[in-house]
Amino acid sequence: MSDHTEHVGVPSDVTELPVTVSGAIAEAWEAVCPRQIAPEQWRRFEGYMKEIFTAMGMPVGSSSTVDTPRRFLRAIFDATSGFEGDEKLVTAFPTECHGGSDCRISQVVEGPIPFFSLCEHHSLPFFGRAYIGYIAHEHILGLSKLTRLVRLFARRFSVQERIGQQLANALERILAPHGVAVHLEAVHLCTQMRGVREIESSTRTTYWRGNYDADAQLRAEFIGLCGPRG
């Protein structure tokens, strides 16, 4: 297990075969919307970017900038790949709690999960770390799937508040757990490079579902697990 993972109360010897999350839930995470941009569109968009960069003062056409319009567009396309979905998010495993579906095991906390996103207000990056916690009911999710889930929603034009809500809602739908907690901390270049030019602050947001919403002690334990590591 990697250094950035806090995995509490769940044995590591998962032996059951995975089960597939079916129906509408599965459809929500499959890559059902691959983006298609025709070659002539790419060429037209590159022309637009060349015109814009030139107007902004870039000497487009030099040996170091002649390919900048194409590289910029491809970088934005790659940074927003979350719009296409992730077909590998549709499996879950039976819970390790062997006392029945009402037996509540300790919380599972994964993090920090680094993420990068593009603010939909200014198209400037914001980036930081995510922590996800949940208390399993009948299923648990593979740890790599939690990272995939963060990247699915972060790699879009978005805002931090929406990403947190999407993560909490998605875990509720996929696992139907006893509780979900999400903590995000990010630095926003739209406030550092422009506007107030605040270079010291970061933005923290938290989201609670189920047991976390009702139990202050559980929330405090989760936030404690999200703290700095020595």
Short mmCIF file of C-alpha atoms in Angstrom, two decimals:
data_model
loop_
_atom_site.label_atom_id
_atom_site.label_comp_id
_atom_site.label_asym_id
_atom_site.label_seq_id
_atom_site.Cartn_x
_atom_site.Cartn_y
_atom_site.Cartn_z
CA MET A 1 0.00 0.00 0.00
CA SER A 2 1.38 3.42 -0.93
CA ASP A 3 2.42 6.03 1.61
CA HIS A 4 -0.49 8.29 0.77
CA THR A 5 -3.17 5.74 1.68
CA GLU A 6 -4.91 5.41 5.04
CA HIS A 7 -6.91 2.19 4.89
CA VAL A 8 -8.62 1.57 8.23
CA GLY A 9 -10.31 -1.63 9.34
CA VAL A 10 -10.50 -3.47 6.01
CA PRO A 11 -8.44 -6.67 5.56
CA SER A 12 -6.17 -6.74 2.53
CA ASP A 13 -6.90 -10.37 1.55
CA VAL A 14 -9.90 -9.71 -0.68
CA THR A 15 -10.59 -13.05 -2.33
CA GLU A 16 -14.09 -12.68 -3.76
CA LEU A 17 -14.53 -11.99 -7.43
CA PRO A 18 -15.62 -8.45 -8.28
CA VAL A 19 -19.24 -7.75 -9.03
CA THR A 20 -20.39 -5.41 -11.77
CA VAL A 21 -22.44 -2.36 -10.88
CA SER A 22 -25.36 -2.69 -13.24
CA GLY A 23 -28.06 -0.64 -14.89
CA ALA A 24 -28.11 3.14 -14.91
CA ILE A 25 -25.17 3.37 -12.51
CA ALA A 26 -22.89 1.48 -14.89
CA GLU A 27 -23.94 3.68 -17.78
CA ALA A 28 -22.99 6.79 -15.83
CA TRP A 29 -19.32 5.77 -15.63
CA GLU A 30 -18.74 4.16 -19.01
CA ALA A 31 -16.84 6.11 -21.68
CA VAL A 32 -19.99 6.72 -23.67
CA CYS A 33 -19.04 10.17 -24.99
CA PRO A 34 -15.66 10.03 -26.73
CA ARG A 35 -14.96 13.44 -28.20
CA GLN A 36 -14.44 13.57 -31.93
CA ILE A 37 -12.70 16.56 -33.53
CA ALA A 38 -12.14 16.30 -37.27
CA PRO A 39 -8.73 17.19 -38.76
CA GLU A 40 -10.16 20.22 -40.52
CA GLN A 41 -11.53 21.47 -37.19
CA TRP A 42 -8.12 21.11 -35.54
CA ARG A 43 -6.55 23.12 -38.36
CA ARG A 44 -9.19 25.84 -38.05
CA PHE A 45 -8.84 26.01 -34.26
CA GLU A 46 -5.04 26.24 -34.58
CA GLY A 47 -5.52 29.19 -36.90
CA TYR A 48 -7.73 30.90 -34.34
CA MET A 49 -5.14 30.33 -31.62
CA LYS A 50 -2.34 31.66 -33.81
CA GLU A 51 -4.34 34.82 -34.38
CA ILE A 52 -5.11 35.19 -30.67
CA PHE A 53 -1.53 34.57 -29.53
CA THR A 54 -0.24 37.06 -32.11
CA ALA A 55 -2.68 39.71 -30.88
CA MET A 56 -1.54 39.09 -27.32
CA GLY A 57 2.08 39.73 -28.27
CA MET A 58 3.52 36.27 -28.88
CA PRO A 59 5.91 36.18 -31.85
CA VAL A 60 4.18 33.16 -33.39
CA GLY A 61 6.28 31.64 -36.14
CA SER A 62 9.65 31.56 -34.39
CA SER A 63 11.42 28.26 -33.99
CA SER A 64 10.10 27.88 -30.45
CA THR A 65 6.52 29.07 -31.04
CA VAL A 66 5.61 27.88 -34.52
CA ASP A 67 3.92 24.80 -33.06
CA THR A 68 2.51 26.49 -29.94
CA PRO A 69 -1.10 26.82 -31.18
CA ARG A 70 -1.27 23.08 -31.87
CA ARG A 71 0.43 22.16 -28.61
CA PHE A 72 -1.85 24.45 -26.61
CA LEU A 73 -5.01 22.95 -28.08
CA ARG A 74 -3.81 19.39 -27.58
CA ALA A 75 -2.87 20.18 -23.97
CA ILE A 76 -6.35 21.56 -23.26
CA PHE A 77 -7.92 18.52 -24.92
CA ASP A 78 -5.86 16.19 -22.75
CA ALA A 79 -6.55 18.19 -19.58
CA THR A 80 -10.32 17.83 -20.10
CA SER A 81 -10.41 14.10 -20.84
CA GLY A 82 -12.78 13.59 -17.90
CA PHE A 83 -15.67 14.55 -20.17
CA GLU A 84 -15.25 11.19 -21.90
CA GLY A 85 -15.87 9.12 -18.78
CA ASP A 86 -13.98 6.05 -17.53
CA GLU A 87 -15.19 2.55 -18.34
CA LYS A 88 -13.05 1.06 -15.56
CA LEU A 89 -15.20 2.53 -12.79
CA VAL A 90 -18.01 -0.01 -13.01
CA THR A 91 -16.79 -2.75 -10.64
CA ALA A 92 -17.02 -3.09 -6.88
CA PHE A 93 -16.11 -5.86 -4.45
CA PRO A 94 -18.15 -7.54 -1.72
CA THR A 95 -17.65 -5.94 1.67
CA GLU A 96 -15.09 -7.44 4.03
CA CYS A 97 -17.62 -7.19 6.85
CA HIS A 98 -18.78 -10.78 7.33
CA GLY A 99 -21.53 -10.05 9.83
CA GLY A 100 -24.10 -9.24 7.21
CA SER A 101 -25.01 -6.10 5.29
CA ASP A 102 -25.83 -4.18 8.49
CA CYS A 103 -22.37 -4.77 10.01
CA ARG A 104 -20.50 -1.48 9.78
CA ILE A 105 -16.77 -1.70 9.29
CA SER A 106 -14.34 1.13 9.98
CA GLN A 107 -14.01 3.93 7.49
CA VAL A 108 -11.79 3.65 4.45
CA VAL A 109 -9.82 6.82 3.74
CA GLU A 110 -7.78 7.33 0.58
CA GLY A 111 -5.51 10.30 0.06
CA PRO A 112 -3.89 12.56 -0.72
CA ILE A 113 -4.97 12.07 -4.33
CA PRO A 114 -3.36 14.83 -6.45
CA PHE A 115 -5.64 16.44 -8.99
CA PHE A 116 -5.53 19.16 -11.64
CA SER A 117 -8.50 20.94 -13.15
CA LEU A 118 -9.33 23.97 -15.30
CA CYS A 119 -11.53 26.66 -13.80
CA GLU A 120 -14.52 27.17 -16.08
CA HIS A 121 -14.57 30.89 -15.25
CA HIS A 122 -11.11 31.76 -16.61
CA SER A 123 -9.77 28.46 -18.02
CA LEU A 124 -6.81 28.73 -15.65
CA PRO A 125 -5.64 25.70 -13.66
CA PHE A 126 -6.43 24.92 -10.07
CA PHE A 127 -4.78 21.96 -8.43
CA GLY A 128 -4.38 20.28 -5.09
CA ARG A 129 -5.17 17.15 -3.13
CA ALA A 130 -8.32 15.14 -2.49
CA TYR A 131 -9.17 12.83 0.40
CA ILE A 132 -12.10 10.43 0.13
CA GLY A 133 -13.62 8.44 2.98
CA TYR A 134 -16.54 6.05 3.17
CA ILE A 135 -18.08 3.47 5.46
CA ALA A 136 -18.93 0.40 3.43
CA HIS A 137 -22.29 -1.34 3.41
CA GLU A 138 -22.44 -4.27 0.99
CA HIS A 139 -19.57 -3.29 -1.32
CA ILE A 140 -16.14 -1.69 -1.30
CA LEU A 141 -14.42 0.00 -4.22
CA GLY A 142 -10.90 -0.86 -5.42
CA LEU A 143 -8.49 1.80 -4.17
CA SER A 144 -7.34 2.70 -7.68
CA LYS A 145 -10.97 3.42 -8.57
CA LEU A 146 -11.06 6.24 -6.03
CA THR A 147 -8.16 7.91 -7.85
CA ARG A 148 -9.93 7.30 -11.16
CA LEU A 149 -13.09 8.88 -9.78
CA VAL A 150 -11.24 12.03 -8.70
CA ARG A 151 -9.59 12.34 -12.10
CA LEU A 152 -12.87 11.72 -13.91
CA PHE A 153 -14.46 14.85 -12.44
CA ALA A 154 -11.31 16.97 -12.06
CA ARG A 155 -10.14 16.62 -15.67
CA ARG A 156 -12.86 18.94 -16.96
CA PHE A 157 -13.70 22.60 -17.03
CA SER A 158 -15.15 22.85 -13.53
CA VAL A 159 -15.08 24.50 -10.10
CA GLN A 160 -13.83 22.99 -6.85
CA GLU A 161 -17.25 23.04 -5.20
CA ARG A 162 -18.78 21.00 -8.01
CA ILE A 163 -16.03 18.38 -8.03
CA GLY A 164 -16.58 17.68 -4.34
CA GLN A 165 -20.33 17.36 -4.78
CA GLN A 166 -19.87 15.06 -7.77
CA LEU A 167 -17.48 12.81 -5.87
CA ALA A 168 -19.79 12.49 -2.88
CA ASN A 169 -22.86 11.86 -5.04
CA ALA A 170 -21.05 9.32 -7.22
CA LEU A 171 -19.83 7.26 -4.28
CA GLU A 172 -23.33 7.23 -2.82
CA ARG A 173 -24.74 5.94 -6.09
CA ILE A 174 -22.01 3.39 -6.78
CA LEU A 175 -21.67 1.85 -3.30
CA ALA A 176 -24.77 2.85 -1.29
CA PRO A 177 -22.45 3.10 1.76
CA HIS A 178 -23.32 4.09 5.32
CA GLY A 179 -21.49 7.37 4.83
CA VAL A 180 -19.26 9.38 2.47
CA ALA A 181 -16.74 12.14 3.21
CA VAL A 182 -14.80 14.25 0.72
CA HIS A 183 -12.13 16.85 1.51
CA LEU A 184 -10.47 18.95 -1.20
CA GLU A 185 -7.67 21.48 -0.83
CA ALA A 186 -6.52 23.40 -3.90
CA VAL A 187 -4.58 26.41 -5.12
CA HIS A 188 -6.31 28.48 -7.81
CA LEU A 189 -4.21 30.30 -10.39
CA CYS A 190 -7.18 32.50 -11.28
CA THR A 191 -6.65 34.25 -7.92
CA GLN A 192 -2.84 34.11 -8.03
CA MET A 193 -2.08 35.21 -11.61
CA ARG A 194 -4.86 37.78 -11.99
CA GLY A 195 -7.42 39.70 -9.97
CA VAL A 196 -6.36 40.01 -6.32
CA ARG A 197 -3.11 38.10 -7.03
CA GLU A 198 -3.30 36.25 -3.72
CA ILE A 199 -0.34 33.87 -3.70
CA GLU A 200 -0.53 32.48 -0.16
CA SER A 201 -4.09 31.18 0.23
CA SER A 202 -5.61 27.83 -0.62
CA THR A 203 -9.24 26.77 -0.77
CA ARG A 204 -10.58 23.91 1.37
CA THR A 205 -13.98 22.30 0.88
CA THR A 206 -15.63 19.37 2.67
CA TYR A 207 -18.71 17.28 1.87
CA TRP A 208 -20.57 14.88 4.16
CA ARG A 209 -23.13 12.18 3.47
CA GLY A 210 -24.88 9.69 5.74
CA ASN A 211 -23.10 8.84 9.00
CA TYR A 212 -20.51 11.58 8.47
CA ASP A 213 -23.24 14.21 8.30
CA ALA A 214 -24.76 13.00 11.56
CA ASP A 215 -21.65 12.17 13.61
CA ALA A 216 -19.27 14.99 14.56
CA GLN A 217 -16.75 12.55 16.05
CA LEU A 218 -16.59 10.61 12.79
CA ARG A 219 -16.04 13.84 10.86
CA ALA A 220 -13.23 14.79 13.23
CA GLU A 221 -11.58 11.38 12.76
CA PHE A 222 -11.75 11.77 8.99
CA ILE A 223 -10.26 15.28 9.06
CA GLY A 224 -7.53 13.99 11.36
CA LEU A 225 -6.65 11.31 8.82
CA CYS A 226 -6.43 14.05 6.18
CA GLY A 227 -3.78 15.93 8.13
CA PRO A 228 -0.08 16.28 7.25
CA ARG A 229 2.13 13.21 7.47
CA GLY A 230 5.46 13.27 9.30
#
